mmCIF file of C-alpha atoms and ligand atoms in Angstrom:
data_model
loop_
_atom_site.group_PDB
_atom_site.id
_atom_site.type_symbol
_atom_site.label_atom_id
_atom_site.label_comp_id
_atom_site.label_asym_id
_atom_site.label_seq_id
_atom_site.Cartn_x
_atom_site.Cartn_y
_atom_site.Cartn_z
ATOM 1 C CA UNK A 1 5.494 -2.111 -24.063
ATOM 2 C CA UNK A 2 8.763 -4.091 -23.721
ATOM 3 C CA UNK A 3 10.298 -4.728 -20.569
ATOM 4 C CA UNK A 4 13.980 -3.255 -20.223
ATOM 5 C CA UNK A 5 16.719 -2.695 -17.557
ATOM 6 C CA UNK A 6 15.795 -3.109 -13.638
ATOM 7 C CA UNK A 7 15.900 0.336 -12.157
ATOM 8 C CA UNK A 8 15.028 -0.524 -8.566
ATOM 9 C CA UNK A 9 14.731 -3.478 -6.831
ATOM 10 C CA UNK A 10 12.640 -3.002 -3.205
ATOM 11 C CA UNK A 11 11.881 -5.403 -0.387
ATOM 12 C CA UNK A 12 8.848 -7.045 -2.642
ATOM 13 C CA UNK A 13 8.672 -5.232 -5.796
ATOM 14 C CA UNK A 14 11.305 -4.732 -8.841
ATOM 15 C CA UNK A 15 10.340 -1.606 -11.072
ATOM 16 C CA UNK A 16 11.699 -1.894 -14.748
ATOM 17 C CA UNK A 17 12.123 0.926 -17.327
ATOM 18 C CA UNK A 18 10.389 0.521 -20.819
ATOM 19 C CA UNK A 19 11.268 1.981 -24.334
ATOM 20 C CA UNK A 20 8.795 4.813 -23.350
ATOM 21 C CA UNK A 21 10.375 7.168 -20.534
ATOM 22 C CA UNK A 22 6.820 8.085 -19.166
ATOM 23 C CA UNK A 23 5.887 4.307 -18.343
ATOM 24 C CA UNK A 24 7.487 1.900 -16.293
ATOM 25 C CA UNK A 25 6.700 -2.077 -15.660
ATOM 26 C CA UNK A 26 6.526 -3.468 -11.795
ATOM 27 C CA UNK A 27 6.954 -6.910 -10.949
ATOM 28 C CA UNK A 28 5.006 -8.194 -7.746
ATOM 29 C CA UNK A 29 7.534 -10.924 -6.194
ATOM 30 C CA UNK A 30 6.961 -13.514 -3.894
ATOM 31 C CA UNK A 31 9.441 -11.907 -1.410
ATOM 32 C CA UNK A 32 7.675 -10.533 1.827
ATOM 33 C CA UNK A 33 9.994 -8.430 4.390
ATOM 34 C CA UNK A 34 9.243 -7.625 8.212
ATOM 35 C CA UNK A 35 11.786 -5.319 10.480
ATOM 36 C CA UNK A 36 12.646 -2.902 8.070
ATOM 37 C CA UNK A 37 13.928 -5.683 5.542
ATOM 38 C CA UNK A 38 15.972 -7.893 8.650
ATOM 39 C CA UNK A 39 13.474 -10.589 7.817
ATOM 40 C CA UNK A 40 12.696 -11.847 4.401
ATOM 41 C CA UNK A 41 10.974 -14.823 3.096
ATOM 42 C CA UNK A 42 9.454 -15.843 -0.171
ATOM 43 C CA UNK A 43 6.070 -17.257 -0.389
ATOM 44 C CA UNK A 44 4.726 -19.389 -3.706
ATOM 45 C CA UNK A 45 2.241 -17.228 -5.559
ATOM 46 C CA UNK A 46 2.122 -14.247 -3.340
ATOM 47 C CA UNK A 47 3.505 -11.919 -6.317
ATOM 48 C CA UNK A 48 0.642 -13.069 -8.644
ATOM 49 C CA UNK A 49 -2.205 -12.924 -5.223
ATOM 50 C CA UNK A 50 -0.538 -9.224 -4.817
ATOM 51 C CA UNK A 51 -0.805 -8.303 -8.392
ATOM 52 C CA UNK A 52 -4.325 -9.083 -8.431
ATOM 53 C CA UNK A 53 -5.285 -7.358 -5.172
ATOM 54 C CA UNK A 54 -3.508 -4.405 -6.362
ATOM 55 C CA UNK A 55 -4.950 -3.991 -9.837
ATOM 56 C CA UNK A 56 -8.626 -4.645 -8.545
ATOM 57 C CA UNK A 57 -8.191 -2.373 -5.992
ATOM 58 C CA UNK A 58 -6.578 0.421 -7.975
ATOM 59 C CA UNK A 59 -9.168 -0.117 -10.833
ATOM 60 C CA UNK A 60 -11.768 0.399 -8.285
ATOM 61 C CA UNK A 61 -10.235 3.644 -6.882
ATOM 62 C CA UNK A 62 -9.983 4.813 -10.543
ATOM 63 C CA UNK A 63 -13.504 4.069 -11.000
ATOM 64 C CA UNK A 64 -14.539 6.529 -8.156
ATOM 65 C CA UNK A 65 -12.860 9.304 -9.048
ATOM 66 C CA UNK A 66 -9.164 8.420 -7.639
ATOM 67 C CA UNK A 67 -6.375 8.601 -10.338
ATOM 68 C CA UNK A 68 -3.802 6.115 -10.109
ATOM 69 C CA UNK A 69 -0.511 5.228 -12.069
ATOM 70 C CA UNK A 70 -1.712 1.681 -13.073
ATOM 71 C CA UNK A 71 -2.150 1.080 -17.082
ATOM 72 C CA UNK A 72 -2.705 -2.224 -17.185
ATOM 73 C CA UNK A 73 -1.796 -6.051 -16.276
ATOM 74 C CA UNK A 74 0.395 -7.688 -18.527
ATOM 75 C CA UNK A 75 1.263 -11.012 -16.921
ATOM 76 C CA UNK A 76 0.650 -12.875 -13.797
ATOM 77 C CA UNK A 77 2.777 -10.736 -11.626
ATOM 78 C CA UNK A 78 3.841 -7.737 -13.603
ATOM 79 C CA UNK A 79 1.872 -4.595 -14.309
ATOM 80 C CA UNK A 80 2.309 -1.183 -16.511
ATOM 81 C CA UNK A 81 2.501 1.959 -14.643
ATOM 82 C CA UNK A 82 2.794 5.428 -15.426
ATOM 83 C CA UNK A 83 6.462 6.582 -14.285
ATOM 84 C CA UNK A 84 5.833 9.151 -11.609
ATOM 85 C CA UNK A 85 8.104 11.354 -9.971
ATOM 86 C CA UNK A 86 7.659 9.871 -6.138
ATOM 87 C CA UNK A 87 7.394 11.695 -2.847
ATOM 88 C CA UNK A 88 9.362 10.293 -0.611
ATOM 89 C CA UNK A 89 6.331 9.962 2.521
ATOM 90 C CA UNK A 90 4.469 6.875 3.203
ATOM 91 C CA UNK A 91 0.813 7.968 4.256
ATOM 92 C CA UNK A 92 -0.856 5.934 6.710
ATOM 93 C CA UNK A 93 -4.593 5.946 7.452
ATOM 94 C CA UNK A 94 -5.856 3.997 11.114
ATOM 95 C CA UNK A 95 -9.548 3.282 11.107
ATOM 96 C CA UNK A 96 -8.494 1.143 14.146
ATOM 97 C CA UNK A 97 -5.443 0.919 16.737
ATOM 98 C CA UNK A 98 -2.544 -1.624 15.971
ATOM 99 C CA UNK A 99 1.047 -1.824 15.012
ATOM 100 C CA UNK A 100 3.241 1.433 15.614
ATOM 101 C CA UNK A 101 0.289 3.423 17.241
ATOM 102 C CA UNK A 102 -0.054 0.890 19.972
ATOM 103 C CA UNK A 103 3.487 0.993 21.165
ATOM 104 C CA UNK A 104 3.623 4.789 20.406
ATOM 105 C CA UNK A 105 0.785 5.533 22.918
ATOM 106 C CA UNK A 106 0.325 2.317 24.639
ATOM 107 C CA UNK A 107 -3.095 1.459 23.799
ATOM 108 C CA UNK A 108 -4.932 -1.602 23.428
ATOM 109 C CA UNK A 109 -4.931 -3.258 19.818
ATOM 110 C CA UNK A 110 -8.614 -2.664 18.099
ATOM 111 C CA UNK A 111 -9.488 0.369 19.325
ATOM 112 C CA UNK A 112 -12.389 1.899 17.013
ATOM 113 C CA UNK A 113 -10.434 5.461 15.762
ATOM 114 C CA UNK A 114 -13.122 8.339 15.598
ATOM 115 C CA UNK A 115 -12.003 10.392 13.406
ATOM 116 C CA UNK A 116 -9.685 8.011 11.580
ATOM 117 C CA UNK A 117 -6.013 9.014 12.110
ATOM 118 C CA UNK A 118 -3.679 10.117 9.277
ATOM 119 C CA UNK A 119 -0.038 10.211 9.698
ATOM 120 C CA UNK A 120 3.163 10.158 7.649
ATOM 121 C CA UNK A 121 6.398 8.619 7.879
ATOM 122 C CA UNK A 122 9.689 9.321 5.596
ATOM 123 C CA UNK A 123 10.740 6.626 3.251
ATOM 124 C CA UNK A 124 14.341 6.330 4.556
ATOM 125 C CA UNK A 125 15.343 3.025 5.552
ATOM 126 C CA UNK A 126 18.608 4.317 7.589
ATOM 127 C CA UNK A 127 16.536 6.018 9.950
ATOM 128 C CA UNK A 128 13.752 3.492 9.856
ATOM 129 C CA UNK A 129 11.278 5.461 8.230
ATOM 130 C CA UNK A 130 10.626 8.115 11.280
ATOM 131 C CA UNK A 131 7.071 9.941 11.949
ATOM 132 C CA UNK A 132 7.312 13.416 10.363
ATOM 133 C CA UNK A 133 4.591 16.267 10.030
ATOM 134 C CA UNK A 134 3.710 18.910 7.465
ATOM 135 C CA UNK A 135 6.632 21.407 9.140
ATOM 136 C CA UNK A 136 9.421 18.633 8.161
ATOM 137 C CA UNK A 137 7.960 18.276 5.068
ATOM 138 C CA UNK A 138 7.782 22.235 3.919
ATOM 139 C CA UNK A 139 11.205 22.703 5.315
ATOM 140 C CA UNK A 140 13.157 20.071 3.920
ATOM 141 C CA UNK A 141 11.611 20.102 0.830
ATOM 142 C CA UNK A 142 9.922 16.550 0.612
ATOM 143 C CA UNK A 143 6.279 18.348 -0.403
ATOM 144 C CA UNK A 144 4.748 21.266 -0.346
ATOM 145 C CA UNK A 145 1.735 22.581 1.536
ATOM 146 C CA UNK A 146 -0.671 21.929 -1.496
ATOM 147 C CA UNK A 147 0.352 18.502 -2.136
ATOM 148 C CA UNK A 148 0.257 17.796 1.532
ATOM 149 C CA UNK A 149 -3.397 18.940 1.848
ATOM 150 C CA UNK A 150 -3.922 16.563 -1.408
ATOM 151 C CA UNK A 151 -2.357 13.621 -0.213
ATOM 152 C CA UNK A 152 -4.112 13.783 2.956
ATOM 153 C CA UNK A 153 -7.850 14.472 1.249
ATOM 154 C CA UNK A 154 -7.153 11.605 -1.171
ATOM 155 C CA UNK A 155 -6.151 9.228 1.653
ATOM 156 C CA UNK A 156 -9.558 9.920 3.494
ATOM 157 C CA UNK A 157 -11.563 9.548 0.252
ATOM 158 C CA UNK A 158 -9.228 6.319 -0.729
ATOM 159 C CA UNK A 159 -10.284 4.957 2.984
ATOM 160 C CA UNK A 160 -13.994 5.960 2.537
ATOM 161 C CA UNK A 161 -14.080 4.010 -0.656
ATOM 162 C CA UNK A 162 -12.224 0.872 0.741
ATOM 163 C CA UNK A 163 -13.530 1.200 4.178
ATOM 164 C CA UNK A 164 -17.357 0.352 2.549
ATOM 165 C CA UNK A 165 -16.051 -2.335 0.013
ATOM 166 C CA UNK A 166 -14.084 -4.482 2.305
ATOM 167 C CA UNK A 167 -16.997 -3.803 5.152
ATOM 168 C CA UNK A 168 -19.038 -5.324 2.318
ATOM 169 C CA UNK A 169 -17.195 -8.660 2.186
ATOM 170 C CA UNK A 170 -16.663 -9.073 6.043
ATOM 171 C CA UNK A 171 -13.346 -7.550 6.519
ATOM 172 C CA UNK A 172 -12.439 -4.755 8.456
ATOM 173 C CA UNK A 173 -10.102 -2.335 7.281
ATOM 174 C CA UNK A 174 -7.760 -1.690 10.028
ATOM 175 C CA UNK A 175 -5.385 0.462 8.460
ATOM 176 C CA UNK A 176 -3.159 1.095 5.611
ATOM 177 C CA UNK A 177 -0.216 2.621 4.000
ATOM 178 C CA UNK A 178 -0.319 4.511 0.343
ATOM 179 C CA UNK A 179 1.985 6.482 -1.805
ATOM 180 C CA UNK A 180 1.776 9.182 -4.373
ATOM 181 C CA UNK A 181 3.974 10.586 -6.755
ATOM 182 C CA UNK A 182 3.628 13.367 -9.673
ATOM 183 C CA UNK A 183 2.612 12.973 -12.937
ATOM 184 C CA UNK A 184 2.356 15.982 -14.964
ATOM 185 C CA UNK A 185 2.349 18.342 -12.070
ATOM 186 C CA UNK A 186 -0.689 16.431 -10.593
ATOM 187 C CA UNK A 187 -0.704 14.194 -7.413
ATOM 188 C CA UNK A 188 -1.211 10.700 -8.203
ATOM 189 C CA UNK A 189 -1.629 7.224 -6.457
ATOM 190 C CA UNK A 190 1.322 5.102 -6.991
ATOM 191 C CA UNK A 191 3.179 1.976 -5.242
ATOM 192 C CA UNK A 192 0.594 -0.682 -4.119
ATOM 193 C CA UNK A 193 -2.563 -1.546 -2.070
ATOM 194 C CA UNK A 194 -2.261 -5.215 -1.023
ATOM 195 C CA UNK A 195 -2.241 -7.311 2.513
ATOM 196 C CA UNK A 196 1.556 -6.432 2.277
ATOM 197 C CA UNK A 197 0.806 -2.806 2.943
ATOM 198 C CA UNK A 198 -2.905 -3.030 4.988
ATOM 199 C CA UNK A 199 -4.273 -4.428 8.061
ATOM 200 C CA UNK A 200 -7.318 -6.665 6.959
ATOM 201 C CA UNK A 201 -9.199 -8.648 9.777
ATOM 202 C CA UNK A 202 -12.007 -11.112 9.418
ATOM 203 C CA UNK A 203 -15.281 -9.154 10.876
ATOM 204 C CA UNK A 204 -16.514 -12.388 12.188
ATOM 205 C CA UNK A 205 -13.392 -13.631 14.324
ATOM 206 C CA UNK A 206 -11.060 -11.013 13.715
ATOM 207 C CA UNK A 207 -8.435 -13.438 12.204
ATOM 208 C CA UNK A 208 -5.389 -11.497 10.694
ATOM 209 C CA UNK A 209 -5.481 -11.492 6.858
ATOM 210 C CA UNK A 210 -2.303 -9.390 6.008
ATOM 211 C CA UNK A 211 1.389 -9.167 6.582
ATOM 212 C CA UNK A 212 1.192 -9.459 10.596
ATOM 213 C CA UNK A 213 0.943 -13.291 9.859
ATOM 214 C CA UNK A 214 4.248 -13.026 8.820
ATOM 215 C CA UNK A 215 5.452 -10.160 11.046
ATOM 216 C CA UNK A 216 4.198 -12.527 14.245
ATOM 217 C CA UNK A 217 5.482 -15.756 12.732
ATOM 218 C CA UNK A 218 2.056 -17.663 11.965
ATOM 219 C CA UNK A 219 1.449 -19.966 9.662
ATOM 220 C CA UNK A 220 -1.384 -19.576 6.656
ATOM 221 C CA UNK A 221 -0.453 -16.251 4.853
ATOM 222 C CA UNK A 222 -1.307 -17.377 1.337
ATOM 223 C CA UNK A 223 -4.378 -19.220 2.444
ATOM 224 C CA UNK A 224 -5.231 -15.652 3.799
ATOM 225 C CA UNK A 225 -4.217 -13.547 1.020
ATOM 226 C CA UNK A 226 -6.168 -15.936 -1.150
ATOM 227 C CA UNK A 227 -9.282 -15.628 0.916
ATOM 228 C CA UNK A 228 -8.946 -11.650 0.663
ATOM 229 C CA UNK A 229 -8.602 -12.046 -3.169
ATOM 230 C CA UNK A 230 -11.418 -14.306 -3.195
ATOM 231 C CA UNK A 231 -14.022 -12.408 -1.324
ATOM 232 C CA UNK A 232 -13.012 -9.500 -3.585
ATOM 233 C CA UNK A 233 -14.526 -11.831 -6.387
ATOM 234 C CA UNK A 234 -11.097 -12.352 -8.019
ATOM 235 C CA UNK A 235 -10.566 -15.490 -9.738
ATOM 236 C CA UNK A 236 -7.229 -17.439 -10.497
ATOM 237 C CA UNK A 237 -7.099 -19.426 -13.878
HETATM 238 N N1 UDP B 301 3.267 -0.017 6.431
HETATM 239 C C1 UDP B 301 3.755 -0.481 5.128
HETATM 240 N N2 UDP B 301 5.319 0.038 4.938
HETATM 241 C C2 UDP B 301 5.977 0.447 6.229
HETATM 242 C C3 UDP B 301 5.500 0.690 7.495
HETATM 243 C C4 UDP B 301 3.945 0.376 7.597
HETATM 244 O O1 UDP B 301 3.010 -0.809 4.275
HETATM 245 O O2 UDP B 301 7.043 0.554 5.951
HETATM 246 C C5 UDP B 301 1.812 -0.362 6.721
HETATM 247 C C6 UDP B 301 1.439 -1.646 7.597
HETATM 248 O O3 UDP B 301 1.677 -2.577 6.787
HETATM 249 C C7 UDP B 301 0.365 -1.058 8.275
HETATM 250 C C8 UDP B 301 -0.066 0.378 8.186
HETATM 251 O O4 UDP B 301 1.434 0.860 7.508
HETATM 252 O O5 UDP B 301 -0.923 -1.563 7.210
HETATM 253 C C9 UDP B 301 0.881 1.145 9.647
HETATM 254 O O6 UDP B 301 1.892 0.419 10.047
HETATM 255 P P1 UDP B 301 2.477 0.762 11.765
HETATM 256 O O7 UDP B 301 2.941 2.435 11.659
HETATM 257 O O8 UDP B 301 1.443 0.216 12.793
HETATM 258 O O9 UDP B 301 3.630 0.040 11.310
HETATM 259 P P2 UDP B 301 4.193 -1.373 11.668
HETATM 260 O O10 UDP B 301 4.117 -1.847 12.827
HETATM 261 O O11 UDP B 301 3.555 -2.248 10.759
HETATM 262 O O12 UDP B 301 5.651 -1.230 11.058
#
C-alpha cells in the first residue's frame, strides 16, 4: 500500500493516509516529548526501536486474543494499520505507584497496587489531559457505557498478558497508557505500546528503562530502550 498525504503529526509519530480509506501508515519518529510537548528532543534510532517493540507487543497481544489495529510492518520505522475512529481517552493501568499518581495522592514511588488501578484521562493538550470518569464520558459523549466497560476489561486483560511477559524477562511493568478506537463498531487497540508510553523498571536494580529517563533529564535513553527490545528477543539487522 502506498503512503499518501500526511493527515496528522503527533509528538512522536506521523500518520499518513493510503489509497485505501480503511488503512493508514504510521511513522515512528526519533522525537520524544515531555511536559505536554513543551520539551522535545531527537534521539537517533528511537523511532526504529519503538516501531519494533510496538509491533512485537501488539502481535503478542493479538496472539493472546486482543485485537489491534496492526496490519504489518512496512519499513524500519513504519507500520500499516487499520484506520480506527479513535476514542479521545487515554486508559492508564498502574501496577505500582509512579508519576502523576504519586503527586496526586502524595504517596511514595514504587508501592505495589493491589488490585491494579485503572484510570481514564481526556486527550486534550489545551487542558493538560485531565483525569475523567465514566460519568464525564457519557455526558460529553466521548464514549458510552459499553465502550468504557470494554476498554476497562481489555486494559486489565492486556495488563495480565504484559505483566507476565515483562516479568519473565526481568522487567517490572509499573504502568502504561493505551488508546482504543472503533473499527466496524468494534473496540480495537490502537496507538502504540512502547517505552514512551509505559514505565518499565529493571527488577534487579529498579533502574528506569523508559521515557522517565528523558523526563528526569538523565542519559542513556537509547541504550535503555535497546535493552528492553533485546530482552524481548527483538533483533536489529
Ligand atoms: N502516559 C502517556 N502519555 C500521556 C500521559 C501518560 O503515555 O500523555 C503514560 C506514562 O508514560 C505512564 C502512564 O501513562 O507510563 C501514567 O502516566 P502518569 O499519569 O503518571 O503521567 P506522567 O507523570 O507520566 O505525565
